[in-house]
CSV table of C-alpha atoms and ligand atoms in Angstrom, one decimal:
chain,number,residue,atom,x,y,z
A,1,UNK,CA,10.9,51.9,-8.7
A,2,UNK,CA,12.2,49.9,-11.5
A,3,UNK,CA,14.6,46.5,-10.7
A,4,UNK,CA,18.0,47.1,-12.3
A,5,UNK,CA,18.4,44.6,-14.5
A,6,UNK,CA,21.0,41.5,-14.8
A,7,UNK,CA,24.0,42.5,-16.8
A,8,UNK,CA,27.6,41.1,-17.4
A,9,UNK,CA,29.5,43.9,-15.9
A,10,UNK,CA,32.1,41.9,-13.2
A,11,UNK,CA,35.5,41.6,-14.0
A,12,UNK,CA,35.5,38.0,-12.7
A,13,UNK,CA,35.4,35.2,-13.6
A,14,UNK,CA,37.7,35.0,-16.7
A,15,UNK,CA,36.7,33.5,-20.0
A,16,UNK,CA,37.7,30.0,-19.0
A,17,UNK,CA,34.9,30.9,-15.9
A,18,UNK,CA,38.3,31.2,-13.4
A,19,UNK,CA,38.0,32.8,-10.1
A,20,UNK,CA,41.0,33.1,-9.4
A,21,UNK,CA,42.5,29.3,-9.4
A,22,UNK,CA,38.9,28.4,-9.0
A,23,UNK,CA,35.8,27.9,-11.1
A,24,UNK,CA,36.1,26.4,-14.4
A,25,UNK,CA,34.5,23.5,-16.3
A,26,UNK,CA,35.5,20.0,-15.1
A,27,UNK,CA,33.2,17.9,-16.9
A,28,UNK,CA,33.1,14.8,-19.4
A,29,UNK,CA,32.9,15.3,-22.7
A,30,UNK,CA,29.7,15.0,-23.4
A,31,UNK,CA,28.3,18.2,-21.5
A,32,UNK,CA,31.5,20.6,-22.8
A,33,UNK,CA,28.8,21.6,-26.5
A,34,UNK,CA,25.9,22.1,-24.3
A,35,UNK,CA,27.7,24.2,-21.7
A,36,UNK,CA,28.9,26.1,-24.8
A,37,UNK,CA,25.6,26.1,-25.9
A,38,UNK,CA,24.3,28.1,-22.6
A,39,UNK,CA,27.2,30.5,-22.7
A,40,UNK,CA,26.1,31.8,-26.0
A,41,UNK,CA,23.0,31.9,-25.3
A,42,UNK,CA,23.3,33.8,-22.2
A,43,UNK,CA,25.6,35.9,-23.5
A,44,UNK,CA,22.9,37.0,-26.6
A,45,UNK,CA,20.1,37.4,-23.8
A,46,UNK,CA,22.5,39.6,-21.9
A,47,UNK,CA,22.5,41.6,-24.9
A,48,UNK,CA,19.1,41.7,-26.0
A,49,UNK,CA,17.2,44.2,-24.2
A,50,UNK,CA,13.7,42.6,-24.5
A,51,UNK,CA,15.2,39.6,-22.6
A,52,UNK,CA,15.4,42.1,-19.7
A,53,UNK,CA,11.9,43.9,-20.1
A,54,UNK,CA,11.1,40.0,-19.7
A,55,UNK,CA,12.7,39.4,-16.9
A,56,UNK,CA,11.7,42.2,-14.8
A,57,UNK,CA,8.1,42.0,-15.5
A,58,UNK,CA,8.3,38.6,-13.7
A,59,UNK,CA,10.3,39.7,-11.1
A,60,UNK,CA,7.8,42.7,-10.6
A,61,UNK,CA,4.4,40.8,-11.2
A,62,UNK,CA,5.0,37.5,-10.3
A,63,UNK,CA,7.7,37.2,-8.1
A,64,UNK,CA,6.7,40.2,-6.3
A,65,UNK,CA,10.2,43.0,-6.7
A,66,UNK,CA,11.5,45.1,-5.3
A,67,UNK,CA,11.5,43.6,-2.1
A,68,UNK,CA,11.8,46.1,1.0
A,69,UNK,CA,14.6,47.0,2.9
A,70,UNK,CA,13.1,47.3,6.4
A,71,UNK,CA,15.1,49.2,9.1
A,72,UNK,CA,14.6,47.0,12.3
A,73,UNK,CA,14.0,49.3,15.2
A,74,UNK,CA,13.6,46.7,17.6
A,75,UNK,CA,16.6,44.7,16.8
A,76,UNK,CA,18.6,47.6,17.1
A,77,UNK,CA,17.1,48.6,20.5
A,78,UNK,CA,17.7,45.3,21.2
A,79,UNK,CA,21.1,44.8,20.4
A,80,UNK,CA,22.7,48.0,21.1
A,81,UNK,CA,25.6,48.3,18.5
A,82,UNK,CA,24.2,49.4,14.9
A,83,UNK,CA,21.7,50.3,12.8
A,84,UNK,CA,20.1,47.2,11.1
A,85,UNK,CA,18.4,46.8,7.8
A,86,UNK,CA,17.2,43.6,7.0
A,87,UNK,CA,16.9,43.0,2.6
A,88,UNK,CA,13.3,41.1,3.0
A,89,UNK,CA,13.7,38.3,0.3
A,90,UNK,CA,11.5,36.4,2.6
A,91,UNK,CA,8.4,38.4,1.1
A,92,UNK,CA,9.0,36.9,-2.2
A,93,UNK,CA,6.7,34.6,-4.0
A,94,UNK,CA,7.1,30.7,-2.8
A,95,UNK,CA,9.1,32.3,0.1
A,96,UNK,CA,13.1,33.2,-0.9
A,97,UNK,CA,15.5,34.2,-3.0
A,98,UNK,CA,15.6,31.0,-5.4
A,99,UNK,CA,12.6,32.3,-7.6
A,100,UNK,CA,15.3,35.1,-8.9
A,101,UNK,CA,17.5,32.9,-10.4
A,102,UNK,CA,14.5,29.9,-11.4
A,103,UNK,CA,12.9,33.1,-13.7
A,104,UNK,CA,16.0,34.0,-15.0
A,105,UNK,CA,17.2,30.5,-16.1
A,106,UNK,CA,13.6,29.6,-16.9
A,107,UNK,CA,13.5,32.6,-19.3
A,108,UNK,CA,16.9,31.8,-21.2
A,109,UNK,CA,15.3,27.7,-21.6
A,110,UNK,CA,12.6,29.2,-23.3
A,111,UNK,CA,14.9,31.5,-25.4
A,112,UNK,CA,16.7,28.3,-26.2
A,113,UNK,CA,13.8,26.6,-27.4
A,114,UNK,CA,14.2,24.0,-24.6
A,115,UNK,CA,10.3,22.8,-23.5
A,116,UNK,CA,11.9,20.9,-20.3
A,117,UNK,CA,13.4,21.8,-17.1
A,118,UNK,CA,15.2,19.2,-15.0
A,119,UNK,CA,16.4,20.0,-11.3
A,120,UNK,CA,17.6,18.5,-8.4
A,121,UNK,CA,16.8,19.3,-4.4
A,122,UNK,CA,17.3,18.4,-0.9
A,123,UNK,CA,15.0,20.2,1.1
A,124,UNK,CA,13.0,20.7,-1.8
A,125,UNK,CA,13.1,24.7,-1.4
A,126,UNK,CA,14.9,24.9,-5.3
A,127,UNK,CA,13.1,22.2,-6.5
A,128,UNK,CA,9.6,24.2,-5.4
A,129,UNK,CA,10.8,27.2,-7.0
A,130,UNK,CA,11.8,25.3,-10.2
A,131,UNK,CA,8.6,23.7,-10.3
A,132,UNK,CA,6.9,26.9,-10.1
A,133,UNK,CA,8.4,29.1,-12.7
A,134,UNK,CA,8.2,25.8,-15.1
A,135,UNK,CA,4.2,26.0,-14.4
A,136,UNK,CA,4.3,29.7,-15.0
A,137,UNK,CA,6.5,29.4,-18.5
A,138,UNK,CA,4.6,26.6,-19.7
A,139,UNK,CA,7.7,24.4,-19.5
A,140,UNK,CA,7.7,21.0,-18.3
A,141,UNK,CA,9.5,20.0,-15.3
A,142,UNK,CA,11.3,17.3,-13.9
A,143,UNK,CA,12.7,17.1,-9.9
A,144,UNK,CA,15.0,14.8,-8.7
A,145,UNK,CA,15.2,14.0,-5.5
A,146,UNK,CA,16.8,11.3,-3.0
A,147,UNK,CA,13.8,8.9,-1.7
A,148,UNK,CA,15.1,9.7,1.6
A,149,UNK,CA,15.2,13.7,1.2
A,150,UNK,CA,11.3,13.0,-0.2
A,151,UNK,CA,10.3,10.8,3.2
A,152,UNK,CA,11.5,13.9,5.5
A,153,UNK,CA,9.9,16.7,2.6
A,154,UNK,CA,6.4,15.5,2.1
A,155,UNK,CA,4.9,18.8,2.0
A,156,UNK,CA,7.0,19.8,-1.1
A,157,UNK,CA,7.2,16.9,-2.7
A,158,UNK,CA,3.3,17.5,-2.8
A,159,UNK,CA,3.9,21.4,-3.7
A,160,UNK,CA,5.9,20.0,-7.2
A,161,UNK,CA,3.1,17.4,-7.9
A,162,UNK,CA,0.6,20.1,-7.4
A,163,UNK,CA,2.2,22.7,-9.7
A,164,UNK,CA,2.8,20.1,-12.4
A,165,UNK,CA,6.3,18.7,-12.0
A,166,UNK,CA,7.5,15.0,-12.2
A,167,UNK,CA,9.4,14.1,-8.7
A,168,UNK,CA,11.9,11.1,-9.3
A,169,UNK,CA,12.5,9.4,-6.3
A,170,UNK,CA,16.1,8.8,-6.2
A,171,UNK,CA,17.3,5.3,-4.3
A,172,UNK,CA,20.7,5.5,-4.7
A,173,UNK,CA,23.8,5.6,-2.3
A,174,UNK,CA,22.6,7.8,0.3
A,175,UNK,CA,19.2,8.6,-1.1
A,176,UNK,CA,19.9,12.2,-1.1
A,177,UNK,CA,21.0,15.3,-2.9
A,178,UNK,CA,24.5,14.1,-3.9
A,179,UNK,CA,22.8,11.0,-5.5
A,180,UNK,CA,19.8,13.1,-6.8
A,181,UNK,CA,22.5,15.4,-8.3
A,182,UNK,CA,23.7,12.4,-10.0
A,183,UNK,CA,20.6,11.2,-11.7
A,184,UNK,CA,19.7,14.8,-12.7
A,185,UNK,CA,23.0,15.3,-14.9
A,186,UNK,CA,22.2,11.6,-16.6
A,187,UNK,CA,19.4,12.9,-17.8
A,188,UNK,CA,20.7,16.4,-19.1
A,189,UNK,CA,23.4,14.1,-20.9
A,190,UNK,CA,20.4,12.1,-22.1
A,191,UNK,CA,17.9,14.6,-23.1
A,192,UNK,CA,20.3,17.7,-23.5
A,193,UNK,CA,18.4,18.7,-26.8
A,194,UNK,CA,15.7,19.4,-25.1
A,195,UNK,CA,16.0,20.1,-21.9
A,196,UNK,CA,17.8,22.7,-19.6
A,197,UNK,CA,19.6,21.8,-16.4
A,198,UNK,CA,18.1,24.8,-14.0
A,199,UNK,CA,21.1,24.8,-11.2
A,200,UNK,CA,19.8,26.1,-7.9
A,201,UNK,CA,23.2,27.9,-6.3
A,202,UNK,CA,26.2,29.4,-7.8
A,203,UNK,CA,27.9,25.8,-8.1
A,204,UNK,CA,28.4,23.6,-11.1
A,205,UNK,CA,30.6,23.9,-14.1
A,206,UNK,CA,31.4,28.0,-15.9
A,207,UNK,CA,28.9,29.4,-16.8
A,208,UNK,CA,26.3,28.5,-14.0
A,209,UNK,CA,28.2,30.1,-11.2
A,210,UNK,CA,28.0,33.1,-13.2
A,211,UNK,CA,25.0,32.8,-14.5
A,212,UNK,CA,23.0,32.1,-11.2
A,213,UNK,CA,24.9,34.6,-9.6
A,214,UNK,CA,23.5,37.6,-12.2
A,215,UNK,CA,20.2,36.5,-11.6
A,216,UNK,CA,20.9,37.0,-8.4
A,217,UNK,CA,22.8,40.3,-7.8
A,218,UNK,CA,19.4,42.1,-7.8
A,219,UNK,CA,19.6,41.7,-4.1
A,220,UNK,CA,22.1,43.9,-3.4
A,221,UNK,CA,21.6,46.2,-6.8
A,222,UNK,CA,18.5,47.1,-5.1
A,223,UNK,CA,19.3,47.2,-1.2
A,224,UNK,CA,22.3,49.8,-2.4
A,225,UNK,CA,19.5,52.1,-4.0
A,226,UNK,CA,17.2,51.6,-0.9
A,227,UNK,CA,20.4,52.2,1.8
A,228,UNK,CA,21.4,55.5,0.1
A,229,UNK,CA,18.0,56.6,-0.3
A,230,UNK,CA,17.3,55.7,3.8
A,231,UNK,CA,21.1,56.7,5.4
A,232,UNK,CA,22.8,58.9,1.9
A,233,UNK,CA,25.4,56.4,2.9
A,234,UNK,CA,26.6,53.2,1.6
A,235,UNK,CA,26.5,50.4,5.3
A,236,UNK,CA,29.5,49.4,6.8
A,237,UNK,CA,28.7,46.2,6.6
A,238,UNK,CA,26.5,43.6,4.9
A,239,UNK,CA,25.4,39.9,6.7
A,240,UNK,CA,24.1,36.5,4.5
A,241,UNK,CA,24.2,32.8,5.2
A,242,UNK,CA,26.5,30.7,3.0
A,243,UNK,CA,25.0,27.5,1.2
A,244,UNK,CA,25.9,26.6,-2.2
A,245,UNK,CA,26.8,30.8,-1.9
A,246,UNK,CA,24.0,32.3,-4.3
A,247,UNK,CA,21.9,34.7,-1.7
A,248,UNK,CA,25.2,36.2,0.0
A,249,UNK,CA,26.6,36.8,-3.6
A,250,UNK,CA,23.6,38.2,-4.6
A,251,UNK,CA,23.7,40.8,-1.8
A,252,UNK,CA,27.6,41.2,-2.1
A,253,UNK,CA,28.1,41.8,-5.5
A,254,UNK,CA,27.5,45.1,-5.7
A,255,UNK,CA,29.5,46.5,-2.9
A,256,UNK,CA,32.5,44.5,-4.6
A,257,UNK,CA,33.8,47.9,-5.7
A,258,UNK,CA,33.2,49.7,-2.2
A,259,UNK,CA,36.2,49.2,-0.3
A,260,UNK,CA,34.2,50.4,2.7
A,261,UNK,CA,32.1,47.7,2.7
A,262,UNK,CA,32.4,44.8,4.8
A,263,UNK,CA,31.0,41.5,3.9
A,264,UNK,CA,30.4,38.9,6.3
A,265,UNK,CA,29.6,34.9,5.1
A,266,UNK,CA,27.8,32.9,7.7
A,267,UNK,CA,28.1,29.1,7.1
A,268,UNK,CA,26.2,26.0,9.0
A,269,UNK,CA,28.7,25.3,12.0
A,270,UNK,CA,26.3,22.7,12.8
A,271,UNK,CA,26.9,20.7,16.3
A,272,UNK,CA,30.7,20.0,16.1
A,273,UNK,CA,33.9,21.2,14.3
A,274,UNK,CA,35.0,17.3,13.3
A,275,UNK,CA,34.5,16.5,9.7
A,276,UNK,CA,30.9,15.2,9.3
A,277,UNK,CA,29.4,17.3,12.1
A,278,UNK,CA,29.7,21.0,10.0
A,279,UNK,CA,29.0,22.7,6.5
A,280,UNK,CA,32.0,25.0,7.4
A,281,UNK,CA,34.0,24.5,4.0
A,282,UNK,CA,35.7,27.8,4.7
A,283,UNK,CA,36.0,27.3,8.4
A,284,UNK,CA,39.8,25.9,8.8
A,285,UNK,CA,40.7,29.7,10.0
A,286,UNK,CA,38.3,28.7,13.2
A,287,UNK,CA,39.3,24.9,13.6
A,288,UNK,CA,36.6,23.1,11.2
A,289,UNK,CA,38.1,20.1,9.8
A,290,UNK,CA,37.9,19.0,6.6
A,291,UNK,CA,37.9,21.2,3.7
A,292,UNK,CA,40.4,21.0,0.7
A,293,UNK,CA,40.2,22.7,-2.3
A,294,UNK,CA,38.9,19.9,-5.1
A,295,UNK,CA,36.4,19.4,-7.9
A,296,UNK,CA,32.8,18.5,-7.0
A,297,UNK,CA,30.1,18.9,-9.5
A,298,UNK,CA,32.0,20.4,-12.3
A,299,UNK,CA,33.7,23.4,-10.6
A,300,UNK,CA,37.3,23.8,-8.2
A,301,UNK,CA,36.4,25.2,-4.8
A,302,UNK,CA,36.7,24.4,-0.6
A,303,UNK,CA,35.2,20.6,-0.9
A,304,UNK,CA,34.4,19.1,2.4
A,305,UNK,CA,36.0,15.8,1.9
A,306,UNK,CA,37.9,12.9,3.9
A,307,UNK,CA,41.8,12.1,3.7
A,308,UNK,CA,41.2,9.8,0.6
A,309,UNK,CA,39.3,12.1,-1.2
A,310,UNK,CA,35.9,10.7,-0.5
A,311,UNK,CA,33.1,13.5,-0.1
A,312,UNK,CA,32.5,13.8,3.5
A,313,UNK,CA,29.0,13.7,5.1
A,314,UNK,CA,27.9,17.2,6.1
A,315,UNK,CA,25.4,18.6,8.9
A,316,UNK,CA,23.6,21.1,9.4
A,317,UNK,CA,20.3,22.0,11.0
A,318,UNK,CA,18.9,23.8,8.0
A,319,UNK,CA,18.8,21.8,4.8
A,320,UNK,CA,19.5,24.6,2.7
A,321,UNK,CA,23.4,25.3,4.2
A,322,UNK,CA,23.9,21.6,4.6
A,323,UNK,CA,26.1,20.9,1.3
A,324,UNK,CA,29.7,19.9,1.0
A,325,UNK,CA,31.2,22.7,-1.6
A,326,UNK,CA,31.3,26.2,-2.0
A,327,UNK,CA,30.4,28.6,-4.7
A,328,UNK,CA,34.3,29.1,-6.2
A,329,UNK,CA,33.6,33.1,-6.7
A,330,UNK,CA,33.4,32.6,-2.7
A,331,UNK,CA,36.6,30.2,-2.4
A,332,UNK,CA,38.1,33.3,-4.0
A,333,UNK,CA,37.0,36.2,-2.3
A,334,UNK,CA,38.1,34.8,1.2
A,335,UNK,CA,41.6,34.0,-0.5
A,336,UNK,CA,41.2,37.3,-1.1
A,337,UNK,CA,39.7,38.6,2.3
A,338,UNK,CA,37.7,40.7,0.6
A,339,UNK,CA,34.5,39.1,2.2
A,340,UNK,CA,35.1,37.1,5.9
A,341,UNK,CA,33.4,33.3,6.6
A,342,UNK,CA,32.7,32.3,9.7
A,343,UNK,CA,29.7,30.5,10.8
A,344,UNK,CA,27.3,29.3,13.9
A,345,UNK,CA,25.9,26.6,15.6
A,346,UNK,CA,22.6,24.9,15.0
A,347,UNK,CA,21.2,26.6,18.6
A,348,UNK,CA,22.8,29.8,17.9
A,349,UNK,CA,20.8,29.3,14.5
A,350,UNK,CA,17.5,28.5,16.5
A,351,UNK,CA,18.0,31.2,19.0
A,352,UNK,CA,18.5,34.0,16.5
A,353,UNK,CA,15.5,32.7,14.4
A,354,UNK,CA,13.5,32.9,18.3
A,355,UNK,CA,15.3,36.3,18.5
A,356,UNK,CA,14.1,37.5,15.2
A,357,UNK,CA,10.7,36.5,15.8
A,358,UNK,CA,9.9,38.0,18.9
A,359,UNK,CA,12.0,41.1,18.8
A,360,UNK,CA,10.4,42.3,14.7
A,361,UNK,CA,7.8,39.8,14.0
A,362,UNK,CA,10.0,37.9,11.0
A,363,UNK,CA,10.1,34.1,11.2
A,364,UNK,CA,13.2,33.8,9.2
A,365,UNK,CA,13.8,30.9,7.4
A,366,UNK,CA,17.1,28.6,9.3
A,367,UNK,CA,19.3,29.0,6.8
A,368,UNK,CA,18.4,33.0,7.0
A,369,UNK,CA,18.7,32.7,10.9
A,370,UNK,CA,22.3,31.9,10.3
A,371,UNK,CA,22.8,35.2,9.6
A,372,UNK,CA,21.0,36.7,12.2
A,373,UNK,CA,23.0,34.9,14.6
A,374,UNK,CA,26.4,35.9,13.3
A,375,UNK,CA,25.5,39.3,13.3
A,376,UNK,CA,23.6,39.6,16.8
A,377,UNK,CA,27.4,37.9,17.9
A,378,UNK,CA,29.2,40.8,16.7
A,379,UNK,CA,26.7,43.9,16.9
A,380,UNK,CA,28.1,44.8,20.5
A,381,UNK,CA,31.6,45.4,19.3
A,382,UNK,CA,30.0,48.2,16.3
A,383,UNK,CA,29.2,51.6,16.9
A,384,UNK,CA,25.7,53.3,17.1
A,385,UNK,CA,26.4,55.1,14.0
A,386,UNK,CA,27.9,52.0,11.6
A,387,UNK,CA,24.9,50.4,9.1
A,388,UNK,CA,24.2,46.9,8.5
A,389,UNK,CA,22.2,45.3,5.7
A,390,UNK,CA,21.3,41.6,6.5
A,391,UNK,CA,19.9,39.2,3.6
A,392,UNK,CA,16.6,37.7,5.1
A,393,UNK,CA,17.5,34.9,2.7
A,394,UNK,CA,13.7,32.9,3.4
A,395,UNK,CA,10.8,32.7,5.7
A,396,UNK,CA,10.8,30.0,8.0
A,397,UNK,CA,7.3,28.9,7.5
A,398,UNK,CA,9.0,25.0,5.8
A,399,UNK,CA,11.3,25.0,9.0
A,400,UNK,CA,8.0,24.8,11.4
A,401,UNK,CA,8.5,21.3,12.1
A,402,UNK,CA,12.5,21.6,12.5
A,403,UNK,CA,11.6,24.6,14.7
A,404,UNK,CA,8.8,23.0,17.3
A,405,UNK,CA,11.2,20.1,18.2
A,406,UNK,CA,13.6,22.5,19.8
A,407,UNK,CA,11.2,26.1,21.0
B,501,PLP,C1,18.5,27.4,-0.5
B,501,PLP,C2,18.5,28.5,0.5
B,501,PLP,C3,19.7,29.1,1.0
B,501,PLP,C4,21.1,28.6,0.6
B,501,PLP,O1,21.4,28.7,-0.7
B,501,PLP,P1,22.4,29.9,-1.2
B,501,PLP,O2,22.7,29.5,-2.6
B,501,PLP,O3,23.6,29.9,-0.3
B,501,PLP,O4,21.7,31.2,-1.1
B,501,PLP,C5,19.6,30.1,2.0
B,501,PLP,N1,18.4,30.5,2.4
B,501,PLP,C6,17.3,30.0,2.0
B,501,PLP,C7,16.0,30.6,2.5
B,501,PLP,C8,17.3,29.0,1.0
B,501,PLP,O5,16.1,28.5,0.6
């Protein structure tokens, strides 16, 4: 089977990268020609169809597409309500989704003629796969991170050393990703000439939202061939955890046009619904706190913030949902309702990734347990004959630690 390849063919967002009211390009100054810059070029690689034959050899060889769609017997025994496929993006190489959109990006800097690629991380997980494709393209790579985030992440800060990268310890404010963020755009403003800011989720300033989500929409453009070619039906409903919003979009956007379809968001409801205790930006509906619709990192979405304004502290048991804003083609499609948020707690998280384990011999990563959980809440209110697709976002083999304190 070939992978379908990343095209320009959504409706949204409009040229000023609007999602409805949200989106768009808050920025200074200074970044407005190079965002421009990455616009046109994206929108020539779009167009060029040896960018594509590119692409998908990476994805095929290296990153190792199309990744199954697995029917799960036993979790359908198990839970009694539908019949569950699980997308396996856990099989890919360095162990999720991210590498989609770090090829994809990586790609378009070479195209650009950039020989640098600066990212930021928390966990490490983006940074990895950053670090990774930049070793593969021949780029050279630079990872900010919060000194913090690198005390708790040794293992990956290691993994970037290994494959190459430079890891700036970040000693700022919090020491983590909001500062490392920070530090990262400096030095695009700095370096911009030569270097390419790789963003990990569909966040940031128009294009990137865009942008990461076409690298990602591969997901779904392939679980739809793989559910009609299993069921000769479209499902009834598709399941994906909700960070920065780039997985779930990257299963949902195909389905966008089947009104059948339902599409079910799952964010980090952490250990509490008071601000500071949740990642639950689109929560208000089930009485998270916290959540306005502001500007964070360049783009208008739900921002988890306090009554003055102040981004708020976030929590969540996997590092990977723990962020305060939302991807705004997400803000939008729950204004919408065309796709539903709601979330779970950290030991629903745990239990589903227990659940998962034992019942179909899939670790899933936490942020991919998320999921599970939401959906092993609802599967007893489906029928036998309704279809699910769930997004097994990342294997949980980085969440061992996390995972041993509480089994
Ligand atoms: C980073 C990560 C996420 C969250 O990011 P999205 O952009 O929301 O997909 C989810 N799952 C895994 C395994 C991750 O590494």
């Amino acid at each position: 089977m070939t992978s379908p390849t990343p095209s320009i063919a959504s409706p949204v967002p409009d040229s000023r990268g609007r999602y409805g009211p949200y989106g768009g390009r808050y920025v200074p100054e200074t970044l407005v020609a190079p965002l421009e810059e990455l616009e046109r070029a994206y929108a020539e690689a779009c167009a060029d169809p040896a960018f594509h034959a590119g692409l998908d050899a990476l994805l095929h060889d290296f990153a190792g597409r199309p990744t199954p769609l697995q029917f799960a017997s036993r979790l359908t025994e198990r839970l009694g309500g539908p019949r569950i496929y699980l997308k396996r993006e856990d099989l890919l190489h360095t162990g999720a989704h991210k590498i989609n959109n770090c090829l994809g990006q990586g790609l378009l800097a070479v195209r650009m003629g950039k020989k640098r690629v600066i990212a930021e991380t928390g966990a490490g997980q983006h940074g990895v796969a950053t670090a990774t494709v930049a070793a593969r393209l021949g780029l050279s790579c630079t990872v900010y991170m919060g000194t913090e985030d690198m005390e708790r992440q040794r293992l990956n800060v290691f993994r970037m050393r290994l494959l190459g990268a430079e890891v700036v310890g970040v000693d700022a404010g919090s020491r983590t990703l909001k500062d490392a963020i920070n530090e990262a755009m400096r030095d695009w403003v700095t370096n911009v000439r030569t270097s390419h800011y790789l963003l990990g989720s569909v966040l940031g300033a128009h294009p990137y939202p865009q942008i990461v989500r076409d690298f990602q929409k591969i997901i779904g453009e392939e679980a739809r061939e793989q559910i009609l070619r299993a069921e000769k039906r479209l499902p009834d409903h598709l399941y994906a955890c909700v960070g920065g919003g780039s997985n779930s979009i990257g299963l949902f956007h195909a389905f966008l046009g089947d009104a059948g379809v339902k599409m079910v968001g799952i964010e980090a409801g952490g250990r509490g619904k008071s601000l500071g205790e949740h990642a639950a930006r689109l929560g208000a509906a089930h009485g998270f706190t916290g959540a306005r619709p502001g500007v964070l990192q360049g783009t208008y979405t739900y921002v988890l913030q306090t009554a003055d304004g102040q981004i708020a502290p976030t929590h969540s048991i996997s590092a990977g949902l723990d962020y305060p804003a939302i991807g705004p083609e997400h803000a939008w499609l729950a204004d919408l309702g065309r796709a539903e948020y709601t979330s779970v707690t950290d030991e629903e998280a745990i239990d589903a990734a227990r659940t998962l384990a034992r019942i179909e011999g899939i670790i899933p990563a936490l942020e991919s347990a998320h999921a599970v959980a939401g959906l092993i809440q609802r599967a007893p209110r489906m029928k036998n004959s309704e279809i699910v697709i769930l997004n097994v976002s990342g294997r949980g083999d980085k969440d061992m630690e996390t995972l041993s304190r509480y089994v």
